[in-house]
Short mmCIF file of C-alpha atoms and ligand atoms in Angstrom, two decimals:
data_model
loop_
_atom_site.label_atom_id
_atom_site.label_comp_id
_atom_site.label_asym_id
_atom_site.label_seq_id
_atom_site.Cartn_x
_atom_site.Cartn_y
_atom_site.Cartn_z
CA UNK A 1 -38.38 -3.92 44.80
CA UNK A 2 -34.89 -3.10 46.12
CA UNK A 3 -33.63 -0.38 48.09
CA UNK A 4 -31.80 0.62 44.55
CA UNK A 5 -34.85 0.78 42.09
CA UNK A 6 -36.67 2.82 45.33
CA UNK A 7 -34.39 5.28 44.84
CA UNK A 8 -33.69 5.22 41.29
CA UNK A 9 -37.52 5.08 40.50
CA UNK A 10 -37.84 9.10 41.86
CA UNK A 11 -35.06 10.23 40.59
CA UNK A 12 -34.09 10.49 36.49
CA UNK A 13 -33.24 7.74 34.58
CA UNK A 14 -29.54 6.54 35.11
CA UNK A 15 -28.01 6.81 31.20
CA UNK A 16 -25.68 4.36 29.49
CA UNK A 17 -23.93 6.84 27.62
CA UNK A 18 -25.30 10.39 28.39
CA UNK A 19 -24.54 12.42 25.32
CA UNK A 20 -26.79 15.18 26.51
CA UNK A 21 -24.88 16.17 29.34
CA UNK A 22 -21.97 16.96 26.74
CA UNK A 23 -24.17 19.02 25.16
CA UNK A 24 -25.25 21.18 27.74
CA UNK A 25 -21.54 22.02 29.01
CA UNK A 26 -20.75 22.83 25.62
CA UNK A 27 -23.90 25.04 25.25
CA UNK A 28 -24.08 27.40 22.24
CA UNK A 29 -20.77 26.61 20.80
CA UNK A 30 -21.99 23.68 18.53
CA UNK A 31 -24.94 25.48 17.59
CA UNK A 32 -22.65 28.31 16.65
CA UNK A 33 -20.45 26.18 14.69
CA UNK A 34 -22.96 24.67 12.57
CA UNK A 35 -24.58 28.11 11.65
CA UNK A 36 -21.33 29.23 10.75
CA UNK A 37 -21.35 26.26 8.01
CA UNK A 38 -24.64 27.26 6.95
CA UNK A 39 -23.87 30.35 6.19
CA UNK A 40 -20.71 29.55 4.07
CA UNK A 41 -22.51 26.42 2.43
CA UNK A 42 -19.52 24.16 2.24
CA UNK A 43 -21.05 21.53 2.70
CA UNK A 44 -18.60 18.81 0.86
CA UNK A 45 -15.05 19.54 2.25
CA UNK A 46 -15.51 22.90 3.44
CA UNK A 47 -12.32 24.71 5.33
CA UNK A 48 -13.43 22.69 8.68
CA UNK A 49 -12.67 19.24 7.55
CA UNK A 50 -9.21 20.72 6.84
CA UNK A 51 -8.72 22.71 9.72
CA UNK A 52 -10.19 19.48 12.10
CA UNK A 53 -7.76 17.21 10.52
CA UNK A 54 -5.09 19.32 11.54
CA UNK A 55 -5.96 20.12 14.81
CA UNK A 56 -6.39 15.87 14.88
CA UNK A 57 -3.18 15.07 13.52
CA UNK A 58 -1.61 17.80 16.40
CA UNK A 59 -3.77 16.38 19.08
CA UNK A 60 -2.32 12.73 18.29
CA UNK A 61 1.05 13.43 17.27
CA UNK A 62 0.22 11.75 13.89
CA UNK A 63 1.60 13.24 10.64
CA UNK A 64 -1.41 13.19 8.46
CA UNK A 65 -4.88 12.89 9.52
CA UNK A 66 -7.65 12.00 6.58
CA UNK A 67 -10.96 12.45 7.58
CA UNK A 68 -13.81 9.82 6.21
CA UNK A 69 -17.39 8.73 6.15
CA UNK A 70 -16.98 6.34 8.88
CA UNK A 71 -14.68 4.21 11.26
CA UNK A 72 -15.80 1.18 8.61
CA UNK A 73 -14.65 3.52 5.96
CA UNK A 74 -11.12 4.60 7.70
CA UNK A 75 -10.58 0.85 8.02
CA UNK A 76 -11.12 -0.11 4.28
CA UNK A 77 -9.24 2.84 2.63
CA UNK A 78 -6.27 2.03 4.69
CA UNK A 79 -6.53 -1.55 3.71
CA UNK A 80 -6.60 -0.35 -0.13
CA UNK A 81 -3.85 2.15 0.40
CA UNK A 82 -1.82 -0.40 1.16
CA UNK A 83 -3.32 -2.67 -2.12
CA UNK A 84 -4.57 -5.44 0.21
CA UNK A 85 -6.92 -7.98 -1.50
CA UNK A 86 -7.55 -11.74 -2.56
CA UNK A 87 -5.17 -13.90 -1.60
CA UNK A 88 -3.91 -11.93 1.17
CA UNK A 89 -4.55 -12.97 4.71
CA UNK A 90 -5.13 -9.99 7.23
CA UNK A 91 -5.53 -10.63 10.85
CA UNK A 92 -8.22 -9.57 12.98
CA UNK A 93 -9.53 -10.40 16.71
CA UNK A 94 -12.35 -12.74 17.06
CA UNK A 95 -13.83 -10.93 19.93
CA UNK A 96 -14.25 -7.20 18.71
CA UNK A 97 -16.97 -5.52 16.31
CA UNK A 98 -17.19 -6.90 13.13
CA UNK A 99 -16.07 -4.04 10.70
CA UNK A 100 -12.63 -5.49 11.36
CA UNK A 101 -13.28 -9.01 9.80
CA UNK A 102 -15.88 -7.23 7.58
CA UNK A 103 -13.18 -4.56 5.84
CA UNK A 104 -10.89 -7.34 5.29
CA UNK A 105 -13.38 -9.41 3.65
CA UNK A 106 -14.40 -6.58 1.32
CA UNK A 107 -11.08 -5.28 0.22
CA UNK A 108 -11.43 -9.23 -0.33
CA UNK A 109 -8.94 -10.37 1.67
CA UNK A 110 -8.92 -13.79 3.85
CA UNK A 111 -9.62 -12.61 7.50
CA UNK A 112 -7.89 -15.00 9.90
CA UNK A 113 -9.00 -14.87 13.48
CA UNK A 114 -6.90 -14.05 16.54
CA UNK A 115 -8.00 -15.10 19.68
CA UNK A 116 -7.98 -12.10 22.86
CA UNK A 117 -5.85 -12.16 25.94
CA UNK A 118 -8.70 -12.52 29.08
CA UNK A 119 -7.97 -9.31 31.11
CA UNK A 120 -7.20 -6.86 28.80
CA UNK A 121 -10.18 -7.97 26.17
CA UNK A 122 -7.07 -7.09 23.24
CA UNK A 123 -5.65 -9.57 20.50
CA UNK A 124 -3.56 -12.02 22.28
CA UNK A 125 0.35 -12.03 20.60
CA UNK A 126 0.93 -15.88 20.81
CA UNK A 127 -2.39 -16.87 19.30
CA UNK A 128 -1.21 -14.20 16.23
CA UNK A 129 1.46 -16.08 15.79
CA UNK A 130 -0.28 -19.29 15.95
CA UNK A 131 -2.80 -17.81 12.91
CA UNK A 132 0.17 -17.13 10.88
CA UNK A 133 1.30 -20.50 10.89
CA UNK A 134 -2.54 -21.38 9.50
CA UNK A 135 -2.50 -18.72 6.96
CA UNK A 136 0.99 -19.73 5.44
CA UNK A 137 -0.16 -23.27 5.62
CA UNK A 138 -3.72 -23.00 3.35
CA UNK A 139 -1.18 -20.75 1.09
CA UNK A 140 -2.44 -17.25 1.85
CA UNK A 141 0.20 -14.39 1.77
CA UNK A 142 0.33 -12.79 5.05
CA UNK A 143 -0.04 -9.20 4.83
CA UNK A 144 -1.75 -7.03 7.63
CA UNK A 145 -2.79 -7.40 10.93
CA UNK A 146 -5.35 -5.11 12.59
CA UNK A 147 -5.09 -5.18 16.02
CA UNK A 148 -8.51 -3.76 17.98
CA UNK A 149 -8.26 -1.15 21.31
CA UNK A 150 -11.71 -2.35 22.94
CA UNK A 151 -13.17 -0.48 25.19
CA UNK A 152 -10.79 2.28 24.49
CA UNK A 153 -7.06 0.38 25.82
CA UNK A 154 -4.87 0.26 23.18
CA UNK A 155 -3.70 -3.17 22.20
CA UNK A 156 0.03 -4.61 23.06
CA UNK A 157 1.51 -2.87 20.05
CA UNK A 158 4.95 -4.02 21.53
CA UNK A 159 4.37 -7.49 21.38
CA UNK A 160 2.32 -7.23 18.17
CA UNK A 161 5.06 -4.90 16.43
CA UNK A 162 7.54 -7.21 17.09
CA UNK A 163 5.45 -10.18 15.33
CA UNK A 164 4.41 -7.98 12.45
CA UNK A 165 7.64 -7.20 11.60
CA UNK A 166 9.05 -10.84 11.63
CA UNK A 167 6.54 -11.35 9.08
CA UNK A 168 6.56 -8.82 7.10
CA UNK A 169 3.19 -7.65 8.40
CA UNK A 170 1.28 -4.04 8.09
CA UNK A 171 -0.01 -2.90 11.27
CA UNK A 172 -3.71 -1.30 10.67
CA UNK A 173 -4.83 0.00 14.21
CA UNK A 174 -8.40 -0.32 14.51
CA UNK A 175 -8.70 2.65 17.31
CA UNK A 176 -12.28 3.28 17.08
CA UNK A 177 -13.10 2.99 20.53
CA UNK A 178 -9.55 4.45 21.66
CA UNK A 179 -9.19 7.71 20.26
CA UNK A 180 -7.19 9.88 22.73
CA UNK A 181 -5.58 7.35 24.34
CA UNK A 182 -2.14 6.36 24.80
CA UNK A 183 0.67 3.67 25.01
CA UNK A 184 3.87 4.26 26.86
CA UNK A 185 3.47 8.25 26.36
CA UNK A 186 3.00 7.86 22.62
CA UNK A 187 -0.74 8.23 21.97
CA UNK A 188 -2.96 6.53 19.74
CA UNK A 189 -3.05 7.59 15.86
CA UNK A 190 0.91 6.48 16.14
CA UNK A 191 0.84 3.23 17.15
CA UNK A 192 0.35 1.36 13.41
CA UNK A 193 1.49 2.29 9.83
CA UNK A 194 -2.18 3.22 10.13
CA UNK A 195 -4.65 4.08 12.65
CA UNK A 196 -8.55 3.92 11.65
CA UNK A 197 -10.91 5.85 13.84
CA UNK A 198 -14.74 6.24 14.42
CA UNK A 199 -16.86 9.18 15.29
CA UNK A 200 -19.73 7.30 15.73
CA UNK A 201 -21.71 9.48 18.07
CA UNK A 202 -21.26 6.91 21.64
CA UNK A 203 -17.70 6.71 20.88
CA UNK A 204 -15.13 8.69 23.05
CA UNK A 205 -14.80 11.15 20.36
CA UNK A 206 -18.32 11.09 18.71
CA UNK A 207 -20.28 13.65 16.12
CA UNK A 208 -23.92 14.01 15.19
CA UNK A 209 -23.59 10.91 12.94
CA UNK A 210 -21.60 9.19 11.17
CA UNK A 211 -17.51 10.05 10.85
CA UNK A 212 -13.91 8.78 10.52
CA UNK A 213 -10.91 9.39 10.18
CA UNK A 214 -7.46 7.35 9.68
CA UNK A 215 -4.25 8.31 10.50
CA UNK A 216 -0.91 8.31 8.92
CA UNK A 217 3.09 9.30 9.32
CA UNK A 218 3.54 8.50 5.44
CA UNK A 219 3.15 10.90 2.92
CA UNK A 220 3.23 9.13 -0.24
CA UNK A 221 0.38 6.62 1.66
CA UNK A 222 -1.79 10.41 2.79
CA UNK A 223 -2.03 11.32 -0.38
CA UNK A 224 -3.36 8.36 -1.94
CA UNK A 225 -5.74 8.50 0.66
CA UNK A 226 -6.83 11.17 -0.23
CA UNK A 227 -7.51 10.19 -3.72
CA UNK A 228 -9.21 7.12 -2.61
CA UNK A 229 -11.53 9.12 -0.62
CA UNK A 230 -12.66 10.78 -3.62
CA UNK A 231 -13.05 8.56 -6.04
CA UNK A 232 -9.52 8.00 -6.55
CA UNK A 233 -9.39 11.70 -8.26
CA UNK A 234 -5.84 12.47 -9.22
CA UNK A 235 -5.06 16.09 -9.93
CA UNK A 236 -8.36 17.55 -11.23
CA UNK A 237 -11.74 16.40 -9.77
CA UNK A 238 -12.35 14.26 -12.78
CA UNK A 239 -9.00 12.62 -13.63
CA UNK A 240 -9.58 9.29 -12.05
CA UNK A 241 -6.09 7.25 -11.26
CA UNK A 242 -7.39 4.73 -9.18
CA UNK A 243 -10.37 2.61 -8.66
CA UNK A 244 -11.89 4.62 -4.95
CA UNK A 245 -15.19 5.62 -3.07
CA UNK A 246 -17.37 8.96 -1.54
CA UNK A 247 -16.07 8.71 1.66
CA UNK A 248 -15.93 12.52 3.23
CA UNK A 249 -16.41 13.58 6.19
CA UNK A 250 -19.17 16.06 6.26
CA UNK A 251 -18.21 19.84 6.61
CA UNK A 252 -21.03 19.60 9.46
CA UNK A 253 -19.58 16.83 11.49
CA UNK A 254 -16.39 18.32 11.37
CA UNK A 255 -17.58 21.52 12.43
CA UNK A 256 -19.04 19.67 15.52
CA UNK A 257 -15.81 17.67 16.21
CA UNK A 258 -13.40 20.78 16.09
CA UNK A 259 -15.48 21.70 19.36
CA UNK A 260 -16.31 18.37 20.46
CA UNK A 261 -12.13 18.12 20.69
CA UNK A 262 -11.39 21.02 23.16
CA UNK A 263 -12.78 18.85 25.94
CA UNK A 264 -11.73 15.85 24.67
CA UNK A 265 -8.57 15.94 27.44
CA UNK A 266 -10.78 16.77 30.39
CA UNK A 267 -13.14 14.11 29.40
CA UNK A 268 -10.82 11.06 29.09
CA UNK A 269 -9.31 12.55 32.16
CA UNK A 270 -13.40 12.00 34.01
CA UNK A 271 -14.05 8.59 32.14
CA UNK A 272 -10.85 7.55 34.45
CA UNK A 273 -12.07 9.10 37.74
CA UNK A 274 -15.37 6.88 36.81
CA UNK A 275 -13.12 3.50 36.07
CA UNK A 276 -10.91 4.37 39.15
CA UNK A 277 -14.36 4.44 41.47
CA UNK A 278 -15.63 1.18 39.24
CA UNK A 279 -12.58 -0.69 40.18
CA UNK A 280 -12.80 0.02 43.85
CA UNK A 281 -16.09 -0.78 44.23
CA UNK A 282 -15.92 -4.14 42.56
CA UNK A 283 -12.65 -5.95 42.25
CA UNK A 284 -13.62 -7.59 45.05
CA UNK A 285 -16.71 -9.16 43.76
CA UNK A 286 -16.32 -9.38 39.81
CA UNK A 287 -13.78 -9.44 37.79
CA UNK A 288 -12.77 -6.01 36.77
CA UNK A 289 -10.86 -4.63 33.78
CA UNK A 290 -7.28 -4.78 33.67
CA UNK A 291 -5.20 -1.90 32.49
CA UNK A 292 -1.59 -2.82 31.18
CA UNK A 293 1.63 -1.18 32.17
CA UNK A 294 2.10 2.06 30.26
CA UNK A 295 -1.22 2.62 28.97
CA UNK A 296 -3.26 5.56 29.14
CA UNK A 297 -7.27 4.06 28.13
CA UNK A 298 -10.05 6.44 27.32
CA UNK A 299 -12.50 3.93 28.56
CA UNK A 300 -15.03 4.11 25.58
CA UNK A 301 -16.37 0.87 27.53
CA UNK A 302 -16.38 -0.49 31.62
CA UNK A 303 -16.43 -3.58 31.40
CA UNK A 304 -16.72 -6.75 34.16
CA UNK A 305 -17.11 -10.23 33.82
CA UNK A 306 -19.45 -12.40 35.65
CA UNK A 307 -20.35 -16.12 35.53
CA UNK A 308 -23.57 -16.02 35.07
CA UNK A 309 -24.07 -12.77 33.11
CA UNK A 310 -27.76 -12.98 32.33
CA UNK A 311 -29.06 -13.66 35.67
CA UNK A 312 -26.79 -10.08 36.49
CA UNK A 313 -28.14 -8.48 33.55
CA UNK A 314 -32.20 -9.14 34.40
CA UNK A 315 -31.79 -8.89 37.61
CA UNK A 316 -29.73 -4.55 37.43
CA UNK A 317 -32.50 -3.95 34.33
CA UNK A 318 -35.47 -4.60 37.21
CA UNK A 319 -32.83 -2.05 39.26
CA UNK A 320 -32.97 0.35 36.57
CA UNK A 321 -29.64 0.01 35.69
CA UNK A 322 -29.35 -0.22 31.62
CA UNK A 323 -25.93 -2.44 30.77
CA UNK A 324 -24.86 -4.00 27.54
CA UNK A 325 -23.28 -6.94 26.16
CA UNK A 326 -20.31 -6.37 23.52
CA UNK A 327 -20.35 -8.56 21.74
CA UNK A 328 -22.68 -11.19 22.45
CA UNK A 329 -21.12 -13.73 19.51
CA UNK A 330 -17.57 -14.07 18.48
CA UNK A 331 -17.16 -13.39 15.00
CA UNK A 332 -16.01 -16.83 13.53
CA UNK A 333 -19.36 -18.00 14.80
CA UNK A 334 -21.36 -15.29 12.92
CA UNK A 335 -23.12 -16.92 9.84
CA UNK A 336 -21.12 -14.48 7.58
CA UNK A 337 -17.60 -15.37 8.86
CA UNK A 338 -17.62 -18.96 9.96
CA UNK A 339 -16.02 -20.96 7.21
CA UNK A 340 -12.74 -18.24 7.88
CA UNK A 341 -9.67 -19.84 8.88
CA UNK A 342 -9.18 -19.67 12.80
CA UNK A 343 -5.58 -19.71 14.65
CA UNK A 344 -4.10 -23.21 15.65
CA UNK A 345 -5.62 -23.59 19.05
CA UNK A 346 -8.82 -22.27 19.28
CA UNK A 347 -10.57 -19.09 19.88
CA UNK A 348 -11.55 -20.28 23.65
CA UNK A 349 -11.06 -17.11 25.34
CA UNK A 350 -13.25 -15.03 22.54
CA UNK A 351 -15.80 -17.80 22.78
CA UNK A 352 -15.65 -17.44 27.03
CA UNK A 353 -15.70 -13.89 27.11
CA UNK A 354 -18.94 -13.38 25.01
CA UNK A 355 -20.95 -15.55 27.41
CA UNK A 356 -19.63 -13.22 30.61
CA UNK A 357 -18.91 -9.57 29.67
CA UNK A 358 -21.29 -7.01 30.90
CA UNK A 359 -20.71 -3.25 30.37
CA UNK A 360 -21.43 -0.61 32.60
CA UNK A 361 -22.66 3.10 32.81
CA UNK A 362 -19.52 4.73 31.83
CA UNK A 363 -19.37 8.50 30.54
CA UNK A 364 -17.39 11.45 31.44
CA UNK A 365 -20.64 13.17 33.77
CA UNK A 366 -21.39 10.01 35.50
CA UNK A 367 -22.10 11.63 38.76
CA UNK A 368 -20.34 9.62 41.88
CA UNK A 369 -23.94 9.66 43.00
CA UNK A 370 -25.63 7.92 40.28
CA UNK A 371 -22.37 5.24 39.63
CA UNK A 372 -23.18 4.54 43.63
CA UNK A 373 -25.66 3.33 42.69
CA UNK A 374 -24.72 1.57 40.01
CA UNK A 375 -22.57 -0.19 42.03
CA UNK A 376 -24.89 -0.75 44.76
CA UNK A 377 -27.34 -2.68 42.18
CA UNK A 378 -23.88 -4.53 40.74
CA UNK A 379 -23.27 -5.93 43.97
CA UNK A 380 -26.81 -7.03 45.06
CA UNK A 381 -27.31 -8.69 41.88
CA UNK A 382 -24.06 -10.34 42.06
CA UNK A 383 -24.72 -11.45 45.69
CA UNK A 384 -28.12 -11.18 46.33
C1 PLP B 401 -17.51 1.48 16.01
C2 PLP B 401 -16.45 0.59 15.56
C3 PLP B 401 -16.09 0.46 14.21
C4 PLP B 401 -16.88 1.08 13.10
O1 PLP B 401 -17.06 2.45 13.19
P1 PLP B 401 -18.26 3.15 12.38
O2 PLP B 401 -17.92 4.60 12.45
O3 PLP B 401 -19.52 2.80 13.09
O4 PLP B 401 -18.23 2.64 10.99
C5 PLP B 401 -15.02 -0.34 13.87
N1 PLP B 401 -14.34 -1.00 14.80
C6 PLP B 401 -14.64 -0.93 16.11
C7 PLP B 401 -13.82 -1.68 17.10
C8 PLP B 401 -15.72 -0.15 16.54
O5 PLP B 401 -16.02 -0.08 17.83
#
C-alpha cells in the first residue's frame, strides 16, 4: 500500500463530486424552500419556476429564460423552435455526451460530426467547416450547429460564429456543463441564438433531479417555447397550435435552484482555486487542461490526459482516489450513430482523446488537503 491510501484509508472517503458539502453550507434554506411549495401546492408551474427564470435570465444576461424537464429537453425544444427536422443537417461534436447527436436525430435531423480541438476538449472550427462541405455534398440542407462547453469552457463561439454565419447556420449552445461561465466578459446563455442548459444534479448548477432550461434574446422564438413546452398550448390550456411535449420544470426543483443560485458566483469562483492548484501540481507531468484567452470556465469537469490512462486509473482507484472517464467512446462509433456522416478528415482527435482523458476530483469544497492528495496519488501513479 502507498503512503497515499495509508492516509486516505483513516480518514473519509475522498468524493468525486461532493454534493453534500453544498448542502450543509446551505443548511435549512432548501428545506425551507421546499416546505414553502408544499404548503402552496403548485406543484406544475408554480410562482418559483417564474420567479427562477427570471432571476436566470438576470444572472446570464439572457433575455428570456424557459425552464424545462431536462438539459436533453432544452436541447430538442430549441431545435423545434427553430423547425429543424429531416433533411436538415445539424452539427454536433464527436467527443461530447450524446444528447447532442441524440436531439438532432430525434427532431430527425442528420447529425454530422465535428471533430474537437486537443487542448481545449471543444468543437474544432476547421473540421466544422470541413463537415459542411460533406453535408452539402450527400444533399442535406445545412441548418444548425450545436457547439458543446465540456467540462464547463465555453466553446470558440468567435470562430464558430463566424462559420455559422457564412452558412447560414443557427447556433444552439449546448451549455450543460457551462452554466455560469463566460466568454470575453459576455457569459454563457448569450453566446448562441440559443443556449440549452442542464440541472442535472453533478452539474455546476444542479437540482434534486432532473431540470433544464434554454435560453433566448428572441421573443417571438420565447414564446413558442413556451408553447412547445406545454404541449404546444396556444392561448388557453387546451387550444393546441403546434405539435409539442410535457417538458416543465418542477415547481420543486425550481424552488431548490432559486437557492442553489445565490452561491452559484462563490462556487465557480472555488472550482477555479481547485483548477488553479490542479494545474500547478501537474503540468509538469500530464497534460493539463487548457483554458483559452478570454474565457471564464466553471470547471463542471478537471480533466488530464495520460498515455496510458487505464494503468493511471487502476492504479489512483487502489489509492482511493475515484476518477472518471468522459466519454469513453466517440459518438460516431456508438452502435446508434455510426452510419452518420463524419467531416472530411477524420474524427482523429475525438477518437485519441477517449482512449486518454481522465477526470479528477473537482468540486467547489475540495479541501487543499484532500486535492494534495489527489495529486500526490496522480503523480505516483503517473511515475511510479
Ligand atoms: C448532461 C448533459 C446533457 C443532458 O442533460 P440532462 O439534463 O441530463 O438531460 C446534454 N449535453 C451535455 C454536454 C451534458 O453534459
Amino acid at each position: 500500500m502507498t503512503e497515499t491510501a495509508r492516509r486516505i484509508e483513516i480518514e473519509e472517503p475522498i468524493a468525486f463530486i461532493d454534493l453534500q458539502a453544498q448542502r450543509r453550507r446551505l443548511g435549512e434554506r432548501i428545506d425551507e424552500a421546499m416546505a414553502r411549495v408544499l404548503a402552496h401546492g403548485q406543484f406544475i408551474m408554480g410562482p418559483e419556476v417564474r420567479e427562477l427564470e427570471d432571476r436566470l435570465g438576470a444572472f446570464c444576461g439572457a433575455k428570456h429564460a424557459i425552464a424545462c424537464a431536462s438539459g436533453t429537453d432544452a436541447l430538442l425544444l430549441a431545435l423545434m423552435a427553430e423547425g429543424i427536422g429531416p433533411g436538415d443537417a445539424v452539427f454536433v461534436p464527436a467527443f461530447a455526451f450524446v444528447a447532442t447527436a441524440e436531439m438532432a436525430a430525434l427532431a430527425g435531423a442528420t447529425p454530422v460530426f465535428v471533430d474537437v480541438l486537443p487542448d481545449t476538449f471543444n468543437m474544432d472550427p476547421e473540421s466544422l467547416d470541413a463537415a459542411i462541405g460533406v453535408a452539402e455534398g450527400l444533399g442535406l440542407r445545412p441548418r444548425a450547429v450545436i457547439p458543446v462547453d465540456l467540462f464547463g469552457q465555453p466553446a470558440d463561439y468567435g470562430r464558430i460564429g463566424a462559420i455559422a454565419d457564412k452558412h447560414g447556420l443557427t447556433v444552439v449552445a449546448d451549455a450543460a456543463q457551462s452554466f455560469g461561465a463566460a466568454l470575453n466578459g459576455r457569459r454563457v446563455g448569450t453566446l448562441g441564438a440559443y443556449t440549452a442548459t442542464s440541472f442535472f444534479p453533478a452539474k455546476p448548477l444542479g437540482c434534486y433531479g432532473d431540470g433544464g432550461a434554454v435560453f433566448t434574446d428572441d421573443d417571438e422564438k420565447a414564446e413558442i417555447l413556451r408553447s412547445l413546452r406545454v404541449h404546444g398550448k396556444g392561448l388557453e390550456k387546451y387550444d393546441n397550435v403546434r405539435v409539442g411535449l410535457n417538458s416543465r420544470l418542477d415547481t420543486l426543483q425550481a424552488a431548490i435552484l432559486i437557492e442553489k443560485l445565490t452561491i452559484l458566483e462563490d462556487e465557480i469562483e472555488a472550482r477555479n482555486v481547485v483548477a488553479r492548484r490542479y494545474t500547478a501540481a501537474l503540468a509538469d507531468i500530464v497534460k493539463v487542461p487548457k483554458v483559452i484567452d478570454g474565457v471564464r470556465s466553471v470547471w463542471a469537469q478537471y480533466t488530464i490526459q495520460i498515455d496510458d490512462g487505464d494503468r493511471a486509473r487502476a492504479r489512483l482507484k487502489a489509492a482511493g482516489v475515484p476518477t472518471a472517464v468522459y466519454y469513453p467512446k466517440p459518438l460516431h462509433q456508438q452502435t446508434a450513430y455510426e452510419d452518420f456522416p463524419v467531416a472530411a478528415g477524420g474524427l482523429a482527435v475525438s477518437e485519441r482523446l477517449s482512449r486518454s482523458v481522465l477526470s479528477l476530483p473537482m468540486h467547489p469544497y475540495l479541501e487543499k488537503a484532500t486535492q494534495n492528495c489527489v495529486v500526490t496519488a496522480v503523480r505516483e501513479a503517473v511515475l511510479g
